[in-house]
PDB file of C-alpha atoms in Angstrom:
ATOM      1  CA  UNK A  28      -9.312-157.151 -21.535  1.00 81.00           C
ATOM      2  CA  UNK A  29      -8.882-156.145 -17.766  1.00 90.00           C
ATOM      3  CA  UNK A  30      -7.021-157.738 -15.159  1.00 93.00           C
ATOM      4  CA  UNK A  31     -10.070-159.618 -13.996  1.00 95.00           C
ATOM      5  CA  UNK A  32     -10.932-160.810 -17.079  1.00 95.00           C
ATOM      6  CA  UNK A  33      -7.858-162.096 -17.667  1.00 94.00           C
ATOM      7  CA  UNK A  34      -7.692-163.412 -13.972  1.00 95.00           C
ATOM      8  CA  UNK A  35     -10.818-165.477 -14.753  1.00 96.00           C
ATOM      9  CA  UNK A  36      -9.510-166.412 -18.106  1.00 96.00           C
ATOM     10  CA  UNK A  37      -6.053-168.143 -17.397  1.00 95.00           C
ATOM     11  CA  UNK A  38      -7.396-169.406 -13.277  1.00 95.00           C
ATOM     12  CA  UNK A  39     -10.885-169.794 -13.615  1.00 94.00           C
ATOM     13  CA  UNK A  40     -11.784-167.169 -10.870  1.00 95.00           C
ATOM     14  CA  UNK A  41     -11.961-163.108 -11.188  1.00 95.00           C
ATOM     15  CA  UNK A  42     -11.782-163.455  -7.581  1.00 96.00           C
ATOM     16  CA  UNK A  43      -8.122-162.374  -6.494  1.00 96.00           C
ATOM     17  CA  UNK A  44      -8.064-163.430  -3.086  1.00 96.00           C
ATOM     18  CA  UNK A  45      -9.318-166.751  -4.424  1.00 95.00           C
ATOM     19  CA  UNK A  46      -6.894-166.612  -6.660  1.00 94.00           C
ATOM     20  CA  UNK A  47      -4.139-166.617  -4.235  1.00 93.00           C
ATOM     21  CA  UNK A  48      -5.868-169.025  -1.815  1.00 90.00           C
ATOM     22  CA  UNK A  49      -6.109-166.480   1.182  1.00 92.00           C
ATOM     23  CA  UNK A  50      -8.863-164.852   2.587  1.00 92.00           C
ATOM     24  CA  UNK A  51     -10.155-160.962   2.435  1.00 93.00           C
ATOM     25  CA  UNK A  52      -8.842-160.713   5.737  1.00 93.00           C
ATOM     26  CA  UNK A  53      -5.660-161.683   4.897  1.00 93.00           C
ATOM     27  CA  UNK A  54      -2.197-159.435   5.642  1.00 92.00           C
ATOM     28  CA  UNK A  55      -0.007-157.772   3.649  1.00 91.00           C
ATOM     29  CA  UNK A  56       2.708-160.961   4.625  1.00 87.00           C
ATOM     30  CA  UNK A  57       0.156-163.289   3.773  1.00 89.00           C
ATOM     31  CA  UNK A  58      -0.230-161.768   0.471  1.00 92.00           C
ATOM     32  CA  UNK A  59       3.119-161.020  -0.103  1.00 90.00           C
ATOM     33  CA  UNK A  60       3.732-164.793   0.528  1.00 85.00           C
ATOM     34  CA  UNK A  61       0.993-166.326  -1.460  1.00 88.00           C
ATOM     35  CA  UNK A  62       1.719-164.107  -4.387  1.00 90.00           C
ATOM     36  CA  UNK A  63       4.922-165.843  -4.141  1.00 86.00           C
ATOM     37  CA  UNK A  64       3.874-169.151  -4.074  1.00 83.00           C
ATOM     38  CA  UNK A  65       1.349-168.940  -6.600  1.00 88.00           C
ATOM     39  CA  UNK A  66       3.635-167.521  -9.031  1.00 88.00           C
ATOM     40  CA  UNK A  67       6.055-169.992  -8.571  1.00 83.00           C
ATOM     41  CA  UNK A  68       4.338-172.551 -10.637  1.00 84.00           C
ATOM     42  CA  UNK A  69       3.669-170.297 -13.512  1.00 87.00           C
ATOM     43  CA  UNK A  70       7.259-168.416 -13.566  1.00 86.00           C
ATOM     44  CA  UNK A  71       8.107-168.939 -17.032  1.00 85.00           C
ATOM     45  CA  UNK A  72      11.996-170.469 -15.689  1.00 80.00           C
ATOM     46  CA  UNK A  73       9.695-173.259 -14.102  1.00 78.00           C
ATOM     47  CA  UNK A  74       6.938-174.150 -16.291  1.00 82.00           C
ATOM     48  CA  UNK A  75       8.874-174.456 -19.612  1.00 82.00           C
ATOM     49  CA  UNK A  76       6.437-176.622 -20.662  1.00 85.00           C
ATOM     50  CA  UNK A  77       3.199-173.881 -19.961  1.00 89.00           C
ATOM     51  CA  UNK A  78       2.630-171.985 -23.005  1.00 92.00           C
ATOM     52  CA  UNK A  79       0.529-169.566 -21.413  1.00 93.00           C
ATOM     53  CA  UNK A  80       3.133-169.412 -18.194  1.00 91.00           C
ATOM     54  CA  UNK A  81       4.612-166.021 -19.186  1.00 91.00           C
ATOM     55  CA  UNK A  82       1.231-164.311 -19.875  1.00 93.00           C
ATOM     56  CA  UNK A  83      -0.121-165.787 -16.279  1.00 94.00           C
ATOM     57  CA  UNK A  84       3.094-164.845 -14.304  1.00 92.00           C
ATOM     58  CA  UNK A  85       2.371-161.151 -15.481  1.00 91.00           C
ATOM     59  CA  UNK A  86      -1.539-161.006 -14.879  1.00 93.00           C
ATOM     60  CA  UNK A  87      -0.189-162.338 -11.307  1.00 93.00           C
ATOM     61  CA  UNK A  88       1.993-159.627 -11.263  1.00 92.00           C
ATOM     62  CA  UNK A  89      -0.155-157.238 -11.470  1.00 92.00           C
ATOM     63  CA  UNK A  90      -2.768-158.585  -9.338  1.00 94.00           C
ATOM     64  CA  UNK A  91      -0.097-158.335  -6.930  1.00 93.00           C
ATOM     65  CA  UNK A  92       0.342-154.931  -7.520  1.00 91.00           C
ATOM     66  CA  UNK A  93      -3.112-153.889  -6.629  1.00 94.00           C
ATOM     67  CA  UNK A  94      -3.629-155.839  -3.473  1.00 95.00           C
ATOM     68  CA  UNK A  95      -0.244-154.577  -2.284  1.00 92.00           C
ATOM     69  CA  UNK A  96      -0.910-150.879  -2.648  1.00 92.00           C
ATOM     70  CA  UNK A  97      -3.244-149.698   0.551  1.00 93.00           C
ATOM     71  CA  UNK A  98      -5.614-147.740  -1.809  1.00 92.00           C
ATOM     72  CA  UNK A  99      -6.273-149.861  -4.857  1.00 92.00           C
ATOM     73  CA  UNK A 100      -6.518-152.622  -2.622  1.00 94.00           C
ATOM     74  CA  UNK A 101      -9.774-150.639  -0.577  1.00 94.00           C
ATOM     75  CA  UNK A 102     -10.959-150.151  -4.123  1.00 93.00           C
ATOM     76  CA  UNK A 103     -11.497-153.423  -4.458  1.00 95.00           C
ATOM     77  CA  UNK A 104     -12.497-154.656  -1.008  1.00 95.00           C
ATOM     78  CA  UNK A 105     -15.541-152.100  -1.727  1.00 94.00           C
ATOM     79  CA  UNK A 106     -16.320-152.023  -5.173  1.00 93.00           C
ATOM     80  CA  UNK A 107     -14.780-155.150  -6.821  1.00 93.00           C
ATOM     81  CA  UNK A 108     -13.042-153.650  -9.528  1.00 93.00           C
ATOM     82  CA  UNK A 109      -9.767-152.778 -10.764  1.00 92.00           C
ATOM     83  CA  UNK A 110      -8.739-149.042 -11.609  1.00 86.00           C
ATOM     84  CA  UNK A 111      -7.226-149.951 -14.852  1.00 85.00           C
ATOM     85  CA  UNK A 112      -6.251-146.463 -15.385  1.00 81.00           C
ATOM     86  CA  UNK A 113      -3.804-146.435 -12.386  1.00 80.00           C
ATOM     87  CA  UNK A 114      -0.277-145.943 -13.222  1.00 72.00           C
ATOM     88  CA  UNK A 115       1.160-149.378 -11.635  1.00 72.00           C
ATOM     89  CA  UNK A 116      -1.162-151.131 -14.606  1.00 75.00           C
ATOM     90  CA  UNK A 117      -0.497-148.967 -17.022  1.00 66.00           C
ATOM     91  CA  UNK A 118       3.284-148.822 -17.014  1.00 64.00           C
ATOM     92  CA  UNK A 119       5.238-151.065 -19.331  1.00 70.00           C
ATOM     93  CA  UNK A 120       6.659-152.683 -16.712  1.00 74.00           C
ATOM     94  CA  UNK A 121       9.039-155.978 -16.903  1.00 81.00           C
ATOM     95  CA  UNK A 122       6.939-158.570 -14.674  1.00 79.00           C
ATOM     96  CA  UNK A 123       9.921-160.644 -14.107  1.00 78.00           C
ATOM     97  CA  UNK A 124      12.629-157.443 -12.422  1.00 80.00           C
ATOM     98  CA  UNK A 125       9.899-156.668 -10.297  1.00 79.00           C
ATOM     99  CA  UNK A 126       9.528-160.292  -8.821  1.00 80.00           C
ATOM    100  CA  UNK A 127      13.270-161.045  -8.463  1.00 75.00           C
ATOM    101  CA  UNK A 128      13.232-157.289  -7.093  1.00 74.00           C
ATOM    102  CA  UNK A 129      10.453-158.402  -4.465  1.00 76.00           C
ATOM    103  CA  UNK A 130      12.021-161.957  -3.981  1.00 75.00           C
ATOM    104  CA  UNK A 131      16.355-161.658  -4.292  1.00 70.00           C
ATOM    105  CA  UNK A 132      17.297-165.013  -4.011  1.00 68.00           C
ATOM    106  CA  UNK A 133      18.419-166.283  -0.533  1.00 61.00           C
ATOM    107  CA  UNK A 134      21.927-166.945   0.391  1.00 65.00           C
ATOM    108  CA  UNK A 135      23.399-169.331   2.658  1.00 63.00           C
ATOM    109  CA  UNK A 136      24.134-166.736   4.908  1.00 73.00           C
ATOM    110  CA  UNK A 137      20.481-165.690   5.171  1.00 70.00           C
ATOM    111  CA  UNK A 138      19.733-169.036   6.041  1.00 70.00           C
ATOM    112  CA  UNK A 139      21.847-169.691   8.751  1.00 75.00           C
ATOM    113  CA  UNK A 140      20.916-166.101  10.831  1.00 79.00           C
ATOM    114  CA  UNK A 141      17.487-167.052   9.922  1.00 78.00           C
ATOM    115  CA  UNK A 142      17.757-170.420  11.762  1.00 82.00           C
ATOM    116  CA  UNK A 143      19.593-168.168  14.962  1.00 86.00           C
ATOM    117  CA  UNK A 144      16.693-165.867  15.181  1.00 87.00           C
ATOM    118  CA  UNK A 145      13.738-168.293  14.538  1.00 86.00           C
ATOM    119  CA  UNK A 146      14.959-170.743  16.838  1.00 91.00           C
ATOM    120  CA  UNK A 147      13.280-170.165  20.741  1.00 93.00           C
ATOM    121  CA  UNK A 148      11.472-167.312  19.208  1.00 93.00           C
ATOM    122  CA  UNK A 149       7.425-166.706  19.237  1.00 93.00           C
ATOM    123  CA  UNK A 150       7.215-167.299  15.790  1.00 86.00           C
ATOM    124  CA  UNK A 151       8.751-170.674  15.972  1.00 91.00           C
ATOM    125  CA  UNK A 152       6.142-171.352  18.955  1.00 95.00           C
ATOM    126  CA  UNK A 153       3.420-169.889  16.828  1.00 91.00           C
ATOM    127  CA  UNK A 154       4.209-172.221  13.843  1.00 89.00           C
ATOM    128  CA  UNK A 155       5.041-175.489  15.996  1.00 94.00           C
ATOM    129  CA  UNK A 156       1.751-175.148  17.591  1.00 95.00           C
ATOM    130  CA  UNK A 157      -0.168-174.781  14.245  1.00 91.00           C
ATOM    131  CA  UNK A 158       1.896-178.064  12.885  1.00 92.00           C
ATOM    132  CA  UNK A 159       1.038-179.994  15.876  1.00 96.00           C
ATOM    133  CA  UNK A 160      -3.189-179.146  15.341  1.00 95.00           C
ATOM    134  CA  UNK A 161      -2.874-179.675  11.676  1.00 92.00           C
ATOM    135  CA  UNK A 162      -0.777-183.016  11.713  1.00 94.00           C
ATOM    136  CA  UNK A 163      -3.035-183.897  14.809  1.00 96.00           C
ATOM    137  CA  UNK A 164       0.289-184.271  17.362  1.00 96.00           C
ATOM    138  CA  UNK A 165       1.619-187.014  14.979  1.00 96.00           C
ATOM    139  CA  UNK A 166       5.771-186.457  15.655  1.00 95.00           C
ATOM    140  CA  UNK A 167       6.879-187.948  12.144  1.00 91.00           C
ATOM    141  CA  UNK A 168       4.803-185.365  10.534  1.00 91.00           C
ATOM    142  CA  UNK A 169       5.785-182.393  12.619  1.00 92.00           C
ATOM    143  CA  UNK A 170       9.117-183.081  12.656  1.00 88.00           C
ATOM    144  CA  UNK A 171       9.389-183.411   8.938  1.00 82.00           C
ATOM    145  CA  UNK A 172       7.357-179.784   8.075  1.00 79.00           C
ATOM    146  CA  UNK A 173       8.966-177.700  10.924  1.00 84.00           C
ATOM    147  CA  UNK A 174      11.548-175.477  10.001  1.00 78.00           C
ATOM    148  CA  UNK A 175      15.123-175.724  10.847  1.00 79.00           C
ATOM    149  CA  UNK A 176      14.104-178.617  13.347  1.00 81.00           C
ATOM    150  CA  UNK A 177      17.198-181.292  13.772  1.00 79.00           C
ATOM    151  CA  UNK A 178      16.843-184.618  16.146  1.00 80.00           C
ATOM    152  CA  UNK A 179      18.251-182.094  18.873  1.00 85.00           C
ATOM    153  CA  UNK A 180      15.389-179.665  18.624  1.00 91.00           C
ATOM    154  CA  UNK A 181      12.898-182.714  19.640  1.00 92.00           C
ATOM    155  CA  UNK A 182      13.061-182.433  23.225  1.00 94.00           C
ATOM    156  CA  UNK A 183      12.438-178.611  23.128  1.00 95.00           C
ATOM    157  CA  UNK A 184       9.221-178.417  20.777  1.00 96.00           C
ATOM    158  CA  UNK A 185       7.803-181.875  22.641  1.00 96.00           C
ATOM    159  CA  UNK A 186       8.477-179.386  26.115  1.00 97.00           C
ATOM    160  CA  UNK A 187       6.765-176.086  23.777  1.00 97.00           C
ATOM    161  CA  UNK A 188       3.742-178.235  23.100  1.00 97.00           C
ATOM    162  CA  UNK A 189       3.206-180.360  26.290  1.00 97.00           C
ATOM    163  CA  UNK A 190       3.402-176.718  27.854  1.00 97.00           C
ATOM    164  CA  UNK A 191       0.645-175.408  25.393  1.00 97.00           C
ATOM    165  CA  UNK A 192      -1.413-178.879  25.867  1.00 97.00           C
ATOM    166  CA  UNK A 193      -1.105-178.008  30.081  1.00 97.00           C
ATOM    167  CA  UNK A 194      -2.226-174.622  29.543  1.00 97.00           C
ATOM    168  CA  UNK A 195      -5.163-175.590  26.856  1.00 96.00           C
ATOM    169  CA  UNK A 196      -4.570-173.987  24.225  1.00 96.00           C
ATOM    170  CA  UNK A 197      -4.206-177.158  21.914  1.00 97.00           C
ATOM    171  CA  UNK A 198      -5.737-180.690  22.387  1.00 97.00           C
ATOM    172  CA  UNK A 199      -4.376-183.720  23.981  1.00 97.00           C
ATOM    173  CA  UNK A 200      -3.687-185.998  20.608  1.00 97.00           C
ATOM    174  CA  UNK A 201      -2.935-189.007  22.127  1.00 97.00           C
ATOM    175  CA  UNK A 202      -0.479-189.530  19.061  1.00 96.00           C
ATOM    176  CA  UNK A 203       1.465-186.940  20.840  1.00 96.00           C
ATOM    177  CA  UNK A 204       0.656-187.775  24.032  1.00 96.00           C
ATOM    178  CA  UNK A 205       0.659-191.865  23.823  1.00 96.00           C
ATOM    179  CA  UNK A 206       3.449-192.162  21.369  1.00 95.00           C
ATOM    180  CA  UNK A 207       5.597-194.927  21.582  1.00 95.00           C
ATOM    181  CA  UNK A 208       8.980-195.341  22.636  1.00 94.00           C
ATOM    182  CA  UNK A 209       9.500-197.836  19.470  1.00 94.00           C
ATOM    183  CA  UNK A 210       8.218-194.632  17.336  1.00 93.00           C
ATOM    184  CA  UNK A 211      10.452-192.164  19.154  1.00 91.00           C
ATOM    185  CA  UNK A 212      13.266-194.773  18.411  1.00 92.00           C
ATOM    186  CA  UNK A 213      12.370-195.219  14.577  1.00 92.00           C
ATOM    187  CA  UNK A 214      12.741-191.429  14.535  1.00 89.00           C
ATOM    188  CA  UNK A 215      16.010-191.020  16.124  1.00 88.00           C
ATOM    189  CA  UNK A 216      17.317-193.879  14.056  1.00 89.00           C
ATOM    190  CA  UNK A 217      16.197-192.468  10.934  1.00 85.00           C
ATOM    191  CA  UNK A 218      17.617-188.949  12.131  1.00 79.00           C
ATOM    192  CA  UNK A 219      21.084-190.552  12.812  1.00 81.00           C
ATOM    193  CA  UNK A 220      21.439-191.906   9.517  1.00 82.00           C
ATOM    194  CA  UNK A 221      20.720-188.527   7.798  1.00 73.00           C
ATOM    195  CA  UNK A 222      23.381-187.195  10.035  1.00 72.00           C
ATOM    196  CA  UNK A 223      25.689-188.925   8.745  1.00 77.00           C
ATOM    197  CA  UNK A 224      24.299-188.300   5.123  1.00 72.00           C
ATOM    198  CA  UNK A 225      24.771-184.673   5.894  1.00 65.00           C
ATOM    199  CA  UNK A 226      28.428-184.997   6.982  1.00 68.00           C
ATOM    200  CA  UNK A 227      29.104-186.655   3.687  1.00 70.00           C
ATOM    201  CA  UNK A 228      27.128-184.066   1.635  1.00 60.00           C
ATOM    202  CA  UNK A 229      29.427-181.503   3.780  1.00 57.00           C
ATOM    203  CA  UNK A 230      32.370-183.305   2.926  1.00 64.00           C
ATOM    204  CA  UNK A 231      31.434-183.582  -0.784  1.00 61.00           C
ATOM    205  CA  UNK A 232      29.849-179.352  -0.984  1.00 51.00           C
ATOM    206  CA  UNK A 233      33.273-178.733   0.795  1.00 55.00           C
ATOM    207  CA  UNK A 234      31.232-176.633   4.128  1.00 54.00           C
ATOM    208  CA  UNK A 235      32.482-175.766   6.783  1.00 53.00           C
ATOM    209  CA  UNK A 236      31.885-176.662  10.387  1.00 52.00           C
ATOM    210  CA  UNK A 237      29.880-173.518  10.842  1.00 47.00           C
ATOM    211  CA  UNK A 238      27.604-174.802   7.903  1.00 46.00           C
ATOM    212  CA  UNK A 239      26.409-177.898   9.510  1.00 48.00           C
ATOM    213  CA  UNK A 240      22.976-176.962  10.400  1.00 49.00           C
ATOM    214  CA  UNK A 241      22.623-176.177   6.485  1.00 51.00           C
ATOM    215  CA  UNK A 242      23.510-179.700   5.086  1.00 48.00           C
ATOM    216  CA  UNK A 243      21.255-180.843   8.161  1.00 50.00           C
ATOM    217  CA  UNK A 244      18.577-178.960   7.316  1.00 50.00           C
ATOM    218  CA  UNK A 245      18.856-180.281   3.382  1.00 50.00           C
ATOM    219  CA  UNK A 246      18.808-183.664   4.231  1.00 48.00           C
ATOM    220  CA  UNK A 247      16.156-183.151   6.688  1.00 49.00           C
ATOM    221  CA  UNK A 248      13.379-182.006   3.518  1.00 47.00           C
ATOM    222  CA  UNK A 249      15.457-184.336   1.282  1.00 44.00           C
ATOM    223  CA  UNK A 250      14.020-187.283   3.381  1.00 45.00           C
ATOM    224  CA  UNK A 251      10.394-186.047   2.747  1.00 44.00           C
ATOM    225  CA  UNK A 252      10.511-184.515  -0.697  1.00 41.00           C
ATOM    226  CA  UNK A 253      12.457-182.052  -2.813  1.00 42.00           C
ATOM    227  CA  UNK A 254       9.111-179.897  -2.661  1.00 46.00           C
ATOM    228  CA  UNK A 255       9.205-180.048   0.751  1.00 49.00           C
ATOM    229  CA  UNK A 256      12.580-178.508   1.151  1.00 49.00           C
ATOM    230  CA  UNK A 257      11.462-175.963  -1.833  1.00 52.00           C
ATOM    231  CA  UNK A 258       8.630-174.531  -0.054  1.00 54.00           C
ATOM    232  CA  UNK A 259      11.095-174.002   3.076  1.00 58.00           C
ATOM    233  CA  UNK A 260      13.008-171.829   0.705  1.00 57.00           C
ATOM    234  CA  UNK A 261       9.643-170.236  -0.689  1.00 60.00           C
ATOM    235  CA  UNK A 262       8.750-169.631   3.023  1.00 62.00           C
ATOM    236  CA  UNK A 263      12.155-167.428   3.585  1.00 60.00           C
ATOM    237  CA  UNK A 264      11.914-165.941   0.498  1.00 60.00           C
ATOM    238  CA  UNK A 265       8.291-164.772   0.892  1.00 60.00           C
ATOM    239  CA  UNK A 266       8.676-163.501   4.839  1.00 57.00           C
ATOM    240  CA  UNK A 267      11.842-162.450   5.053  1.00 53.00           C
ATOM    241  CA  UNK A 268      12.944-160.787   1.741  1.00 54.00           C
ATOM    242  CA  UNK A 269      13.364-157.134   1.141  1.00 46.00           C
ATOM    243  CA  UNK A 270      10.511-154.621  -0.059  1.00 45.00           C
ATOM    244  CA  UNK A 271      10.628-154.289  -3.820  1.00 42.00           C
ATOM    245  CA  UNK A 272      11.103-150.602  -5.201  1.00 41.00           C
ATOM    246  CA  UNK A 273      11.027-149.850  -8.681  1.00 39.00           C
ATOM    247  CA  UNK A 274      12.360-151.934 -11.914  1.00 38.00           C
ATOM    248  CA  UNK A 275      13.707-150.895 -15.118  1.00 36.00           C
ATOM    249  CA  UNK A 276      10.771-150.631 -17.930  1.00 38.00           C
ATOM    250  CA  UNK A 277      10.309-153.401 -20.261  1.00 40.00           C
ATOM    251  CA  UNK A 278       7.890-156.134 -21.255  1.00 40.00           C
ATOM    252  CA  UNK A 279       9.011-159.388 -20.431  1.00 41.00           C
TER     253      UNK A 279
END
């Protein structure tokens, strides 16, 4: 049976931008990310109780490897098919290597430099203004989803978006723009007291001062959900990991 086949099989769809929840359009970070994400929930460490999980993470695998090569992607942009021949199929390959290969696990190290360089950058912009449309300028919301945002990043994405609202390139959501002070206040409040959860999860993980922003961060997804604070991880694995390059041979 082919990988499409097998794609419509296990997922109900032979379509493998479908599959992945992106469009045709969509780049090779956007790939690279979804892949990730996708495969998440069928990685046979995390879905113990899936019997088919191991058989799905590979046929993900693989799909991966087609839409991430340039050529056997265009192959299937045009045609709709799969070379099966082509050697990346073919080879007995151990699914699970080349994953970990693609996404190494992230230290706490990567973190914090990640939080240094995202911080005032475009990309931060970029995603604040895509929270704010989606969460229609609701605070609470935005607060909660953006990355590496503590009570004393408030002031600077309110001053990012009011800018963006000025210039028109997002709309005037009067929960942004009409929010009350008791709102603001319930916020801050509610930000205080995770401070000082995080100094006593610092305390208690023995981190140091320059690890604040860390335990903040935790206890900033912690208050919204422990997927919430997964797919933050997810999100730095997917963008900001290294290329994969080969893996040792071996079914998995």
């Amino acid at each position: 049976m082919g990988l499409l086949e097998k794609c419509e099989e296990l997922f109900k769809t032979s379509n493998l931008y479908d599959l992945l929840g992106i469009d045709k359009t969509a780049t090779d970070a956007e790939v690279r990310r979804s892949y990730y994400k996708v495969s998440l929930l069928v990685h046979p460490d995390r879905a113990p109780d899936d019997p088919l999980a191991t058989e799905k993470f590979q046929v993900l695998g693989k799909l991966y490897a087609v839409l991430s090569d340039a050529e056997q992607r265009a192959v299937y942009d045009e045609q709709g098919v799969v070379d099966e021949e082509c050697d990346m199929l073919q080879q007995d390959r151990c699914w699970k290597d080349y994953w970990r290969v693609l996404f190494p696990k992230i230290t706490l190290k990567d973190i914090l430099d990640f939080e240094k360089k995202y911080k005032g950058s475009a990309e931060e912009r970029e995603d604040l203004i895509k929270l704010y449309v989606k969460h229609e300028g609701d605070m609470d919301l935005i607060t909660i989803s953006a990355m590496c945002c503590t009570v004393e990043d408030e002031p600077r994405l309110c001053a990012i978006l009011r800018g963006a609202i000025e210039a028109d390139e997002v709309p005037a959501f009067p929960a942004f723009t009409k929010e009350s002070a008791k709102k603001t206040k319930a916020r801050r409040k509610r930000a205080d007291k995770e401070r000082v959860e995080a100094e006593e999860m610092k305390k208690e993980l023995g981190l140091g001062d320059e690890e604040d922003s860390l335990a903040m961060m935790i206890k900033q997804r912690k208050k919204s959900s422990e997927q919430n604070f997964n797919n933050f991880l997810s999100d730095l694995e997917a963008k900001y990991s290294k290329k994969g390059g080969k893996t040792r041979k071996g079914k998995k």
